[in-house]
PDB file of N, CA and C and ligand atoms in Angstrom:
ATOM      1  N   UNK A 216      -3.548  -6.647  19.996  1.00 68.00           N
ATOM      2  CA  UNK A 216      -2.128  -6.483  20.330  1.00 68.00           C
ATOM      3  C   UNK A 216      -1.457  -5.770  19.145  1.00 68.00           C
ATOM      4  N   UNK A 217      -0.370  -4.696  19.327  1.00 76.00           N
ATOM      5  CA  UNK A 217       0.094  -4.351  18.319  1.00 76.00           C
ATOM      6  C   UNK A 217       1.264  -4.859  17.565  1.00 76.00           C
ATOM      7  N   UNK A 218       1.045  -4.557  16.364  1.00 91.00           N
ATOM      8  CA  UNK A 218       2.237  -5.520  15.083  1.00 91.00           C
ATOM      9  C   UNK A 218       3.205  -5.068  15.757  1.00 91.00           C
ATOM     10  N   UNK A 219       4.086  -6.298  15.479  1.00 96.00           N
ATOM     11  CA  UNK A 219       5.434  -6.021  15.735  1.00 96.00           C
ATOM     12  C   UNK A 219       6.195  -5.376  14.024  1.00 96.00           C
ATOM     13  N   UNK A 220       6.902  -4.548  14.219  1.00 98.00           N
ATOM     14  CA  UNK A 220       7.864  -3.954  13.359  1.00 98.00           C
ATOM     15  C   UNK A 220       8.621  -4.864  12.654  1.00 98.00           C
ATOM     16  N   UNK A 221       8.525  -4.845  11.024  1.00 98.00           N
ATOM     17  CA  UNK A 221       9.529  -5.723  10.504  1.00 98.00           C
ATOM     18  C   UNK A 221      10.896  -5.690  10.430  1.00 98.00           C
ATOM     19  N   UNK A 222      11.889  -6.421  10.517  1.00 98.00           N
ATOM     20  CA  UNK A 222      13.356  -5.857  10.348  1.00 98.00           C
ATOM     21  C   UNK A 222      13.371  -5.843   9.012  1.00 98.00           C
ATOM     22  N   UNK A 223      14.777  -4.682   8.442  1.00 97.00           N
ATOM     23  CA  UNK A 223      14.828  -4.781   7.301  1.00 97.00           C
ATOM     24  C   UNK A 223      14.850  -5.733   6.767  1.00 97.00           C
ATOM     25  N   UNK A 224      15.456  -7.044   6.797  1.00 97.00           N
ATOM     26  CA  UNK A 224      15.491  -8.347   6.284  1.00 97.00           C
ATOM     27  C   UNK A 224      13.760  -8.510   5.759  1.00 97.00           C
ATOM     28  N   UNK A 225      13.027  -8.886   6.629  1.00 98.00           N
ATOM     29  CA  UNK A 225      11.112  -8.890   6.634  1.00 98.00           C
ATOM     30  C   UNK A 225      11.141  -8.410   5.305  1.00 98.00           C
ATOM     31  N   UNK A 226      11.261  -6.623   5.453  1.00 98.00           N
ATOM     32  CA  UNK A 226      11.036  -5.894   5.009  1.00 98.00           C
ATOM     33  C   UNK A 226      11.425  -6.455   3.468  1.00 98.00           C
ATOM     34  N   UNK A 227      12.409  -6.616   3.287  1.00 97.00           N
ATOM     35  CA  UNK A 227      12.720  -7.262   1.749  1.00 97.00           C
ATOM     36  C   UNK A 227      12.297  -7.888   1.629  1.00 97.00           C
ATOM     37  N   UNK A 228      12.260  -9.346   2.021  1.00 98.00           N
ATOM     38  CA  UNK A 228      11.522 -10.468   1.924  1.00 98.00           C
ATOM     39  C   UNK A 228      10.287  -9.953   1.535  1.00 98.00           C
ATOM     40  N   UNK A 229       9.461  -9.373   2.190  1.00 98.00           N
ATOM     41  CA  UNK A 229       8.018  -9.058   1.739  1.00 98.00           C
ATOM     42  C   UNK A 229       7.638  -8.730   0.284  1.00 98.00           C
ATOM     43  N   UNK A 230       8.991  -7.840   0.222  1.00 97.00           N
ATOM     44  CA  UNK A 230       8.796  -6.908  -1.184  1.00 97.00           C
ATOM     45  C   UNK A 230       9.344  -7.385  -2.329  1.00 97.00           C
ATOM     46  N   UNK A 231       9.904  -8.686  -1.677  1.00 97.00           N
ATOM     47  CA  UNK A 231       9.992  -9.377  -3.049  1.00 97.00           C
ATOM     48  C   UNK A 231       8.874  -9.914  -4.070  1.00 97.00           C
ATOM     49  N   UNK A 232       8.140 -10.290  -3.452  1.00 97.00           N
ATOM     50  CA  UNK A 232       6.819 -10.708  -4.132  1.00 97.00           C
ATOM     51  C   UNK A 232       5.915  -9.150  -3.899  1.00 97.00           C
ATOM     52  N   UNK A 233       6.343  -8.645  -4.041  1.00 97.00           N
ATOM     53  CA  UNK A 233       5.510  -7.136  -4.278  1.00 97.00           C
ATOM     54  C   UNK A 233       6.265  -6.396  -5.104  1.00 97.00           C
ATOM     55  N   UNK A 234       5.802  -6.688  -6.543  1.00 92.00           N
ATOM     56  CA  UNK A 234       6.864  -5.913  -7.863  1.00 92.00           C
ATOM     57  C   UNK A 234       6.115  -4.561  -7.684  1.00 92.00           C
ATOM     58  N   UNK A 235       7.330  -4.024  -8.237  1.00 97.00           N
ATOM     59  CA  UNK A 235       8.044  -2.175  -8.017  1.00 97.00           C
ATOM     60  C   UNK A 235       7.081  -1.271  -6.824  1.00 97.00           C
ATOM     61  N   UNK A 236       6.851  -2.491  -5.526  1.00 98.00           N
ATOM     62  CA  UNK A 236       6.440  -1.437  -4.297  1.00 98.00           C
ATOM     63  C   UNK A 236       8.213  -1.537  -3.538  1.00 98.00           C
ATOM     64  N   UNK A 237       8.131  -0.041  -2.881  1.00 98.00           N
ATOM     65  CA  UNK A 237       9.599   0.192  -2.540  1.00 98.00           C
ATOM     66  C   UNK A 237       9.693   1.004  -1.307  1.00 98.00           C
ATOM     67  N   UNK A 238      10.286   0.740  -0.545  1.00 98.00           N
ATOM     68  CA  UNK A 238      10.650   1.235   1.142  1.00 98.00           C
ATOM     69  C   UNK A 238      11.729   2.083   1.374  1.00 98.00           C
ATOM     70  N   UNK A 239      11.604   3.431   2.084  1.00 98.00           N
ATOM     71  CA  UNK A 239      12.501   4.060   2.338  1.00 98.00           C
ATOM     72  C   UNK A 239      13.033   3.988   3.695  1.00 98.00           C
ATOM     73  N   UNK A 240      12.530   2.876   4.208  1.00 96.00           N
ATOM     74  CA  UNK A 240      13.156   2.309   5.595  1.00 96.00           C
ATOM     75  C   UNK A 240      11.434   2.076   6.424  1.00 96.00           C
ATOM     76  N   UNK A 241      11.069   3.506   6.517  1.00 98.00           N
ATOM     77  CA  UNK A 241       9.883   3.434   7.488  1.00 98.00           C
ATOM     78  C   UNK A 241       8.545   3.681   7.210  1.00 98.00           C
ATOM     79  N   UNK A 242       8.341   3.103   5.346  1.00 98.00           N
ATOM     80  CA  UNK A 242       6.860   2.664   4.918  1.00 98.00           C
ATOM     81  C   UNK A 242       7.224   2.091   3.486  1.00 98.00           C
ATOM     82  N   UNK A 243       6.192   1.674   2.853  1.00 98.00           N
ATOM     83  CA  UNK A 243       6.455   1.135   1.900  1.00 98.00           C
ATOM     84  C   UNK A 243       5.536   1.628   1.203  1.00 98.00           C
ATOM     85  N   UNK A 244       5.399   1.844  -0.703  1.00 98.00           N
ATOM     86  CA  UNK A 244       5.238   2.662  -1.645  1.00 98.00           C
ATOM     87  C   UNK A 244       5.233   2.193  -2.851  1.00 98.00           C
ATOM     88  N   UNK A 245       3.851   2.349  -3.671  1.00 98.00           N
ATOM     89  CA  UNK A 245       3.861   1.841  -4.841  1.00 98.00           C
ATOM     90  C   UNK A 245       3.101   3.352  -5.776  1.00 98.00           C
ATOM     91  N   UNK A 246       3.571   3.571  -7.025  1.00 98.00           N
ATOM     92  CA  UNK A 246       3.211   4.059  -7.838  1.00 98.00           C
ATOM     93  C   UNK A 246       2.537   3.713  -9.054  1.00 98.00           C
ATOM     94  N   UNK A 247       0.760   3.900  -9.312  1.00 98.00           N
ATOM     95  CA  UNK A 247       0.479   2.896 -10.367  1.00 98.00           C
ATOM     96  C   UNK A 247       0.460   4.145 -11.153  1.00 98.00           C
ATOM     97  N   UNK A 248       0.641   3.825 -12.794  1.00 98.00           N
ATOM     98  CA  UNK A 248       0.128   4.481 -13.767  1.00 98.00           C
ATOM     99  C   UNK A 248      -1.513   3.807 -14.174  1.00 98.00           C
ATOM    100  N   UNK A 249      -2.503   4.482 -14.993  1.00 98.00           N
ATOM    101  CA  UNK A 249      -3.703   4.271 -14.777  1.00 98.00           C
ATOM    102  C   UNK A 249      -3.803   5.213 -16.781  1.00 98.00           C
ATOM    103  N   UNK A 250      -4.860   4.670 -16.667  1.00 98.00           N
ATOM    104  CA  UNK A 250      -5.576   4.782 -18.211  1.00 98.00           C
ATOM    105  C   UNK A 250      -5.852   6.455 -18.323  1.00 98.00           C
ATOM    106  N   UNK A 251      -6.160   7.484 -17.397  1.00 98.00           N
ATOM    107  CA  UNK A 251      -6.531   8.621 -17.390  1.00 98.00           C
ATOM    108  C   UNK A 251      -6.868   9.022 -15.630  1.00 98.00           C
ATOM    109  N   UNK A 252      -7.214   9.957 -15.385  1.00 98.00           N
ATOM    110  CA  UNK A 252      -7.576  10.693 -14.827  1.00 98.00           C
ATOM    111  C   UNK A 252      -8.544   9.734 -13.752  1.00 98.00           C
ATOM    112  N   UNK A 253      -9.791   9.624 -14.260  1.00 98.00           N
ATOM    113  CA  UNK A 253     -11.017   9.174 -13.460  1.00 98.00           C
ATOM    114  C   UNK A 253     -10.660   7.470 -13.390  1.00 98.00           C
ATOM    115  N   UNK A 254      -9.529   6.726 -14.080  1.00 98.00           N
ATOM    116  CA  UNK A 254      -9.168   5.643 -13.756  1.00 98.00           C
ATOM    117  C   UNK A 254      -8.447   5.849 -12.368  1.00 98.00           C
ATOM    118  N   UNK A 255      -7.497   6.563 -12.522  1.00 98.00           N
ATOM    119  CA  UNK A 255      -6.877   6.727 -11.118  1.00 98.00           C
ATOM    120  C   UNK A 255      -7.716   7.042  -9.982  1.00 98.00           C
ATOM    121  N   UNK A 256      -8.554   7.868  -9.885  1.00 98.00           N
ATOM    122  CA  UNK A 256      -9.361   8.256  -8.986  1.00 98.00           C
ATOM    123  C   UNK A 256     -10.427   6.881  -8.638  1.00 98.00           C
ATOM    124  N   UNK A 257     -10.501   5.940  -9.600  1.00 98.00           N
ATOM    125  CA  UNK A 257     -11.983   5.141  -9.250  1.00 98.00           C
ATOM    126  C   UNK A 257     -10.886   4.059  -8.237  1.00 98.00           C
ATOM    127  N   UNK A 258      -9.345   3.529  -8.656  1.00 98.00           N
ATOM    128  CA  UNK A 258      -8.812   2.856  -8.079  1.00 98.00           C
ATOM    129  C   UNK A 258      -8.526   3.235  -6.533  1.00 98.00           C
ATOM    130  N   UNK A 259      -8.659   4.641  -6.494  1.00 98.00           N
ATOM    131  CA  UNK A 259      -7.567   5.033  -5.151  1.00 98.00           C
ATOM    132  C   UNK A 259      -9.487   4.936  -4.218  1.00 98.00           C
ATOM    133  N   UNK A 260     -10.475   4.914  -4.849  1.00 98.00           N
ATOM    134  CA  UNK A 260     -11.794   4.741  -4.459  1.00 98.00           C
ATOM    135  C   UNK A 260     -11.899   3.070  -3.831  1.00 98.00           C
ATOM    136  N   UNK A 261     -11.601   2.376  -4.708  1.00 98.00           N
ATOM    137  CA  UNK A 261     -11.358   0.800  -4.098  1.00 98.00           C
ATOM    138  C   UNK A 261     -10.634   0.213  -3.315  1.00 98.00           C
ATOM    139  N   UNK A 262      -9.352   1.138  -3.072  1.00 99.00           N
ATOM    140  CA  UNK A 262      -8.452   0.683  -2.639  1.00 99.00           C
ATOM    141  C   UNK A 262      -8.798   1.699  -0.908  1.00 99.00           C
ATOM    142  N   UNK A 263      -9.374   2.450  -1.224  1.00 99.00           N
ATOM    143  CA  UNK A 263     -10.021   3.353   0.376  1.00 99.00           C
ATOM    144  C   UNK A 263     -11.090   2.424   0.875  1.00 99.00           C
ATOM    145  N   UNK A 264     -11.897   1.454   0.058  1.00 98.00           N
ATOM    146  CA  UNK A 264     -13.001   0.710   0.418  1.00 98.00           C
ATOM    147  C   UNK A 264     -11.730  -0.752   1.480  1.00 98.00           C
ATOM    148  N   UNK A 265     -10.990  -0.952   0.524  1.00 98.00           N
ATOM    149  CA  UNK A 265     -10.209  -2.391   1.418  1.00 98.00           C
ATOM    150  C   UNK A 265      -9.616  -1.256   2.376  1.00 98.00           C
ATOM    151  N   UNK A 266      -9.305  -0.495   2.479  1.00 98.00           N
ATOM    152  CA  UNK A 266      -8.710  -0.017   3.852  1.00 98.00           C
ATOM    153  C   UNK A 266      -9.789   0.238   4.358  1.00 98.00           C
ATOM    154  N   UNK A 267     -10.809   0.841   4.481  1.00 98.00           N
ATOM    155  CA  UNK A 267     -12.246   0.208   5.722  1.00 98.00           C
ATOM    156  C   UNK A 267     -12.040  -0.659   5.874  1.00 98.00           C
ATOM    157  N   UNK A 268     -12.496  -1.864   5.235  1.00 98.00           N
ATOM    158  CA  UNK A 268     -12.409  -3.335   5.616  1.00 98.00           C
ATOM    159  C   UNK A 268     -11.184  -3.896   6.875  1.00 98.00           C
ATOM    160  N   UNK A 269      -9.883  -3.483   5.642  1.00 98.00           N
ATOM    161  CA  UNK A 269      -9.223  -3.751   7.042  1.00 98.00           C
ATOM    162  C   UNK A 269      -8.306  -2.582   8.033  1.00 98.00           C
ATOM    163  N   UNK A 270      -9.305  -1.451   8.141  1.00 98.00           N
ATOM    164  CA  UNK A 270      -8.625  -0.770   8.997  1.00 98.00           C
ATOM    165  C   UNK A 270      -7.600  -0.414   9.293  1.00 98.00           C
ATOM    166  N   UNK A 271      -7.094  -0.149   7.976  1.00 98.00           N
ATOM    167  CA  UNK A 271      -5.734   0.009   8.265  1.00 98.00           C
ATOM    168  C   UNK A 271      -5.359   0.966   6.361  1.00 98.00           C
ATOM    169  N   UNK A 272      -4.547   2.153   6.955  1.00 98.00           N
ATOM    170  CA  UNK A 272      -5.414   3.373   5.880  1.00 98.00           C
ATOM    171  C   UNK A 272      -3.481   3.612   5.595  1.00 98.00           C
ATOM    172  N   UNK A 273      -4.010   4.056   3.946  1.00 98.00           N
ATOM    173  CA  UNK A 273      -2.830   4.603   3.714  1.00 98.00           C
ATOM    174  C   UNK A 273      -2.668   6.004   3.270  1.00 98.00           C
ATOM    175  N   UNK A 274      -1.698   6.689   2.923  1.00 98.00           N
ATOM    176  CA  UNK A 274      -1.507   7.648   1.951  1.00 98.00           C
ATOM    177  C   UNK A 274      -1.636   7.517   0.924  1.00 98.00           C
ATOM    178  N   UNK A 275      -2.844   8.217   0.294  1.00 98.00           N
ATOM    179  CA  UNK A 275      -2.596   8.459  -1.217  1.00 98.00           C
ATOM    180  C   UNK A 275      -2.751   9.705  -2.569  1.00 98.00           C
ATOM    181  N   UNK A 276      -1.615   9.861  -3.140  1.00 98.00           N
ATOM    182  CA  UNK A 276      -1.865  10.999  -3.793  1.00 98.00           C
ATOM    183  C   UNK A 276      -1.962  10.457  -5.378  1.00 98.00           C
ATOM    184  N   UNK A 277      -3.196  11.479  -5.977  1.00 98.00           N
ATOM    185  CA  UNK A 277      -3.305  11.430  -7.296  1.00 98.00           C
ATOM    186  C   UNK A 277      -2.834  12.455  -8.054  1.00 98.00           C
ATOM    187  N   UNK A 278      -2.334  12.164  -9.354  1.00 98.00           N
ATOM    188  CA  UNK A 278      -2.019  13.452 -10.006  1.00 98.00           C
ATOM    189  C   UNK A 278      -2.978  12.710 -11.551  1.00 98.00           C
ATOM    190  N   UNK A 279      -2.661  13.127 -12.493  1.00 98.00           N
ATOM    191  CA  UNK A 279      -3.176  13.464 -13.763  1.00 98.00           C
ATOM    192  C   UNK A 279      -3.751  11.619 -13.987  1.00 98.00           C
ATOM    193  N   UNK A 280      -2.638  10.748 -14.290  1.00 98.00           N
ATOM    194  CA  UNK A 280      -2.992   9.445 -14.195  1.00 98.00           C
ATOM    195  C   UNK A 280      -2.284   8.490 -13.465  1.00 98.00           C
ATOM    196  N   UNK A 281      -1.899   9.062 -12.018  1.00 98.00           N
ATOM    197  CA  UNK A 281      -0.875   8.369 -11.550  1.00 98.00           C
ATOM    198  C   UNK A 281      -1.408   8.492  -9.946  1.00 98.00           C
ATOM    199  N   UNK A 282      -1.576   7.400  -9.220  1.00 98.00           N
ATOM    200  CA  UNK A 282      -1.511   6.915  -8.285  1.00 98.00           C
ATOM    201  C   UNK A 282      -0.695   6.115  -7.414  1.00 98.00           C
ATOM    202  N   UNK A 283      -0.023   7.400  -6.195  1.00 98.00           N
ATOM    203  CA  UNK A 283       0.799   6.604  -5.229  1.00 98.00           C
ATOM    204  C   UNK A 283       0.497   6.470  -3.771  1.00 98.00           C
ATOM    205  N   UNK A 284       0.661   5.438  -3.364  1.00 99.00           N
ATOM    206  CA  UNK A 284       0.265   4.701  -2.006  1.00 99.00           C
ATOM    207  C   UNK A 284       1.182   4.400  -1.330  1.00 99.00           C
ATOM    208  N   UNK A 285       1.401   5.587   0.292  1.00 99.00           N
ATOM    209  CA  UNK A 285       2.493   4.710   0.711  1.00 99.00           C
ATOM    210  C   UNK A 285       1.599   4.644   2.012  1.00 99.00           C
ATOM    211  N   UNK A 286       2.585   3.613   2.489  1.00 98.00           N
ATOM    212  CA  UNK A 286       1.820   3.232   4.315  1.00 98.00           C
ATOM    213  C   UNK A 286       3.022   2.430   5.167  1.00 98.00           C
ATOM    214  N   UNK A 287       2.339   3.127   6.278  1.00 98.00           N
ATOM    215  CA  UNK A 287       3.456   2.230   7.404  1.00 98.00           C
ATOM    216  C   UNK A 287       2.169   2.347   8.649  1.00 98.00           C
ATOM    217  N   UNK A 288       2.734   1.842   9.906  1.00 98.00           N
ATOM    218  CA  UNK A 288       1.818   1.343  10.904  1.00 98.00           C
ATOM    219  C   UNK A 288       1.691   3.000  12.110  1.00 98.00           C
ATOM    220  N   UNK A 289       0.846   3.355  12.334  1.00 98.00           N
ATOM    221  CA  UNK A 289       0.872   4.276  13.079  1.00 98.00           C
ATOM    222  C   UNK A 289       0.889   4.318  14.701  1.00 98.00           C
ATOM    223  N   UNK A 290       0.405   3.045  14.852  1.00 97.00           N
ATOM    224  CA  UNK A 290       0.103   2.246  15.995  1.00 97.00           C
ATOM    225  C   UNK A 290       1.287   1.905  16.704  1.00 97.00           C
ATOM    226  N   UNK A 291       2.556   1.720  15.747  1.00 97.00           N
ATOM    227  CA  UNK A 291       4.125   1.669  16.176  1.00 97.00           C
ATOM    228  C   UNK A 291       4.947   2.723  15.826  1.00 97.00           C
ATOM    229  N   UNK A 292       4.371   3.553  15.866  1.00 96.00           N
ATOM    230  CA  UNK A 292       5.465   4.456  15.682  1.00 96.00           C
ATOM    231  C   UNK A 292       5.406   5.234  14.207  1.00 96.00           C
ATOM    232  N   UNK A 293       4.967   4.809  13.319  1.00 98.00           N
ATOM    233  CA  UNK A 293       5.286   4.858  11.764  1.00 98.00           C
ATOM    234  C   UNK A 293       6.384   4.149  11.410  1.00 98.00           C
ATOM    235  N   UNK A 294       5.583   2.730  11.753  1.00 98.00           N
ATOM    236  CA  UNK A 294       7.306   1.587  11.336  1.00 98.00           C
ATOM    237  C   UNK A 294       6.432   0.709  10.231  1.00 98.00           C
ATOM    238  N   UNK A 295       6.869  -0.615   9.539  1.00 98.00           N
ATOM    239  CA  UNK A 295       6.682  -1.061   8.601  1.00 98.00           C
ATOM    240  C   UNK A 295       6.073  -2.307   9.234  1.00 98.00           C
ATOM    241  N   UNK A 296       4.483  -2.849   9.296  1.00 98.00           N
ATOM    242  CA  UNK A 296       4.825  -3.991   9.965  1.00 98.00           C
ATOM    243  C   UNK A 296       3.603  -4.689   8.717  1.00 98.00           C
ATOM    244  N   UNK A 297       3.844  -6.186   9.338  1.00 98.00           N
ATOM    245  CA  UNK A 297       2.832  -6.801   8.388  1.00 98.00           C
ATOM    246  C   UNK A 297       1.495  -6.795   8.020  1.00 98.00           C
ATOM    247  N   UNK A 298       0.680  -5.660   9.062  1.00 98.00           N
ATOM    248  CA  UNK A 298      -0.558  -5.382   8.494  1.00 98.00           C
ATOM    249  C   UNK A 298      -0.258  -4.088   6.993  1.00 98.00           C
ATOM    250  N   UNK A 299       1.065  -3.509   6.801  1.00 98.00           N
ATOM    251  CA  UNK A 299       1.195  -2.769   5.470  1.00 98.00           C
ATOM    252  C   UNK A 299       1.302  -3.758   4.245  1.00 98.00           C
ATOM    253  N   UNK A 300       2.052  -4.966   4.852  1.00 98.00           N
ATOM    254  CA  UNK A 300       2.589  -5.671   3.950  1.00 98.00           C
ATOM    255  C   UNK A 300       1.324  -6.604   3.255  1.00 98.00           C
ATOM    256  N   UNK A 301       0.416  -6.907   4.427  1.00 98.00           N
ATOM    257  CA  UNK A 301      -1.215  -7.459   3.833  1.00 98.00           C
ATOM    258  C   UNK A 301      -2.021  -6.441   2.795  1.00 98.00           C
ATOM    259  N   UNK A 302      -1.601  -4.981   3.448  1.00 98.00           N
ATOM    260  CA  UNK A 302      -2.613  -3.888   2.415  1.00 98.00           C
ATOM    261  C   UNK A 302      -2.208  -3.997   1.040  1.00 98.00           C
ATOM    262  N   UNK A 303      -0.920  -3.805   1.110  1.00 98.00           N
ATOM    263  CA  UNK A 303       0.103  -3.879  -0.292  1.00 98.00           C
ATOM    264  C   UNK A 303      -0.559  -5.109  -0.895  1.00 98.00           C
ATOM    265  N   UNK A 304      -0.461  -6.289  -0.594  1.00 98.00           N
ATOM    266  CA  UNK A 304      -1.071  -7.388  -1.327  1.00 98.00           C
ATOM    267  C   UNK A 304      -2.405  -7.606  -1.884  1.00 98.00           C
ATOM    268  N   UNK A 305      -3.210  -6.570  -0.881  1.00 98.00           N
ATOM    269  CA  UNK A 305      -4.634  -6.795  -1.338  1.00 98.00           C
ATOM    270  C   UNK A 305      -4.666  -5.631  -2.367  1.00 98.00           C
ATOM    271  N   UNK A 306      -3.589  -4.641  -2.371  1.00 98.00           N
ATOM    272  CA  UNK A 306      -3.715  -3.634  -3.560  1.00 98.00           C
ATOM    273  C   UNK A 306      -3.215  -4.192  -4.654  1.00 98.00           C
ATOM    274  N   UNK A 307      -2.189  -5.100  -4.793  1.00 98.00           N
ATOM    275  CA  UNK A 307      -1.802  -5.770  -5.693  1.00 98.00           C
ATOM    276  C   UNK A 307      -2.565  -6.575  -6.792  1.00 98.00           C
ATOM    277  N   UNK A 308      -3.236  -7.434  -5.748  1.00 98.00           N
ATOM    278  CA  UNK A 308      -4.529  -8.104  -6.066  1.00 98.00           C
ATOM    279  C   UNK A 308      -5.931  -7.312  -6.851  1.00 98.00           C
ATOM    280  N   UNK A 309      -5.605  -5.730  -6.826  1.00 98.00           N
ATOM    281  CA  UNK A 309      -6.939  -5.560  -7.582  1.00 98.00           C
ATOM    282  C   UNK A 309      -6.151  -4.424  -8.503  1.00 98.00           C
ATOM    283  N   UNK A 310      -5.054  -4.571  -8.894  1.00 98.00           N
ATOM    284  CA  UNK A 310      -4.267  -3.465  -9.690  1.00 98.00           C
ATOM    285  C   UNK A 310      -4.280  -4.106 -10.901  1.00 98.00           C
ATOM    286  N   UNK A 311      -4.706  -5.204 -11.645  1.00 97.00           N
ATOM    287  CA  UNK A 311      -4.493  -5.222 -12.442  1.00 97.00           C
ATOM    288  C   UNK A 311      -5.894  -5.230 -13.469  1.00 97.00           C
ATOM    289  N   UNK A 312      -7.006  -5.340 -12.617  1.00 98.00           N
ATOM    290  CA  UNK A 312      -8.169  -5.381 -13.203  1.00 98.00           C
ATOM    291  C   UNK A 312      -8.795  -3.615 -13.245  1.00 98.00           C
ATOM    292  N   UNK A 313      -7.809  -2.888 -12.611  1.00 98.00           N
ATOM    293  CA  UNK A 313      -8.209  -1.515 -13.178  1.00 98.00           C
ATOM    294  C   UNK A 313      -6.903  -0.610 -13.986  1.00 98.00           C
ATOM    295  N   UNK A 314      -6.313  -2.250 -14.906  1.00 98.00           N
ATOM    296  CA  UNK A 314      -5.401  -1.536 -16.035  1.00 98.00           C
ATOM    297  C   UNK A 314      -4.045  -1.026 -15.589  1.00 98.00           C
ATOM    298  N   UNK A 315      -3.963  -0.891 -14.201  1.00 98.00           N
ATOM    299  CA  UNK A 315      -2.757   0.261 -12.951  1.00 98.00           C
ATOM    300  C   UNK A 315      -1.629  -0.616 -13.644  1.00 98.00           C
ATOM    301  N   UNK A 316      -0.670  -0.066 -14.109  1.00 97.00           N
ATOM    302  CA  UNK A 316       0.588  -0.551 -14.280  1.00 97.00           C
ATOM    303  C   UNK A 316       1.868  -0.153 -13.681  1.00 97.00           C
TER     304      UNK A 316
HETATM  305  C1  H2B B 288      -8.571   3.786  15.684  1.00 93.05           C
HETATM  306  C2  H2B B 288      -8.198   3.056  14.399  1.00 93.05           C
HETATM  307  O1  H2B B 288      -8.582   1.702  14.472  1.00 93.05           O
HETATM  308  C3  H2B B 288      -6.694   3.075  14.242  1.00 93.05           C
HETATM  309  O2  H2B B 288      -6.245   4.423  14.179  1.00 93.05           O
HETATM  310  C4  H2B B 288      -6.245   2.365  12.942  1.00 93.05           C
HETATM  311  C5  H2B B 288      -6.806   3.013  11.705  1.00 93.05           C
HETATM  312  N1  H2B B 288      -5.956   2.912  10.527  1.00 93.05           N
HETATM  313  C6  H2B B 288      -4.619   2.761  10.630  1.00 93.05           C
HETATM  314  N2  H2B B 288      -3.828   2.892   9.547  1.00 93.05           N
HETATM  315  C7  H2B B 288      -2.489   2.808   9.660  1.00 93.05           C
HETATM  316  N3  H2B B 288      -1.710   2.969   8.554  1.00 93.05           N
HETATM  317  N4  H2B B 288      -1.911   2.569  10.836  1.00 93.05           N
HETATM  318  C8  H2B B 288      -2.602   2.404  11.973  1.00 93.05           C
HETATM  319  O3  H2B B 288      -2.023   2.175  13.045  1.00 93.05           O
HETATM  320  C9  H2B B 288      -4.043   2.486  11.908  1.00 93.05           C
HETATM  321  N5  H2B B 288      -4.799   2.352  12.988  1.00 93.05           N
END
């Protein structure tokens, strides 16, 4: 069945416990800084492995040492629902053991 869409309210709520990821209404977005170059690249590598897992894929662009991830649900439209808000957490969860600040 498909996610239902968060209201903005959700939408905050969520991101409260998700420090400096940030929503421009219709996805949500985090920017890590990273140790160099091939740090950024090995993270945005782990973080493509949990989106296999859970099927559910985001945007991500690298530049020099900086990695940003945004995602929303495609399945609704490109709206914000709680399978982004699970990805965000499981990226959270491994951002700090590859240094991402
Ligand atoms: C067919 C495949 O399961 C679907 O396209 C999945 C894949 N990854 C996805 N990723 C995102 N961000 N939204 C989706 O709706 C989605 N759907």
């Amino acid at each position: 069945m498909a996610p239902q869409p968060l209201t903005p309210e959700e939408t905050e709520q969520a991101l409260a416990a998700l420090p400096h990821w940030t929503t421009d209404g219709d996805s949500v977005s985090r920017t890590y800084s990273l140790a160099g170059h091939l740090p950024a690249a090995a993270m945005a590598m782990h973080i493509a492995a949990i989106q296999e897992e859970l099927n559910h894929h985001s945007d991500m662009t690298i530049g020099y040492n900086k990695l940003t991830v945004t995602v929303n649900t495609h399945s609704v439209g490109g709206r914000i629902t709680e399978l982004d808000v699970a990805l965000a957490r499981r990226i959270e969860q491994i951002a700090a053991g590859h240094g991402a600040e």
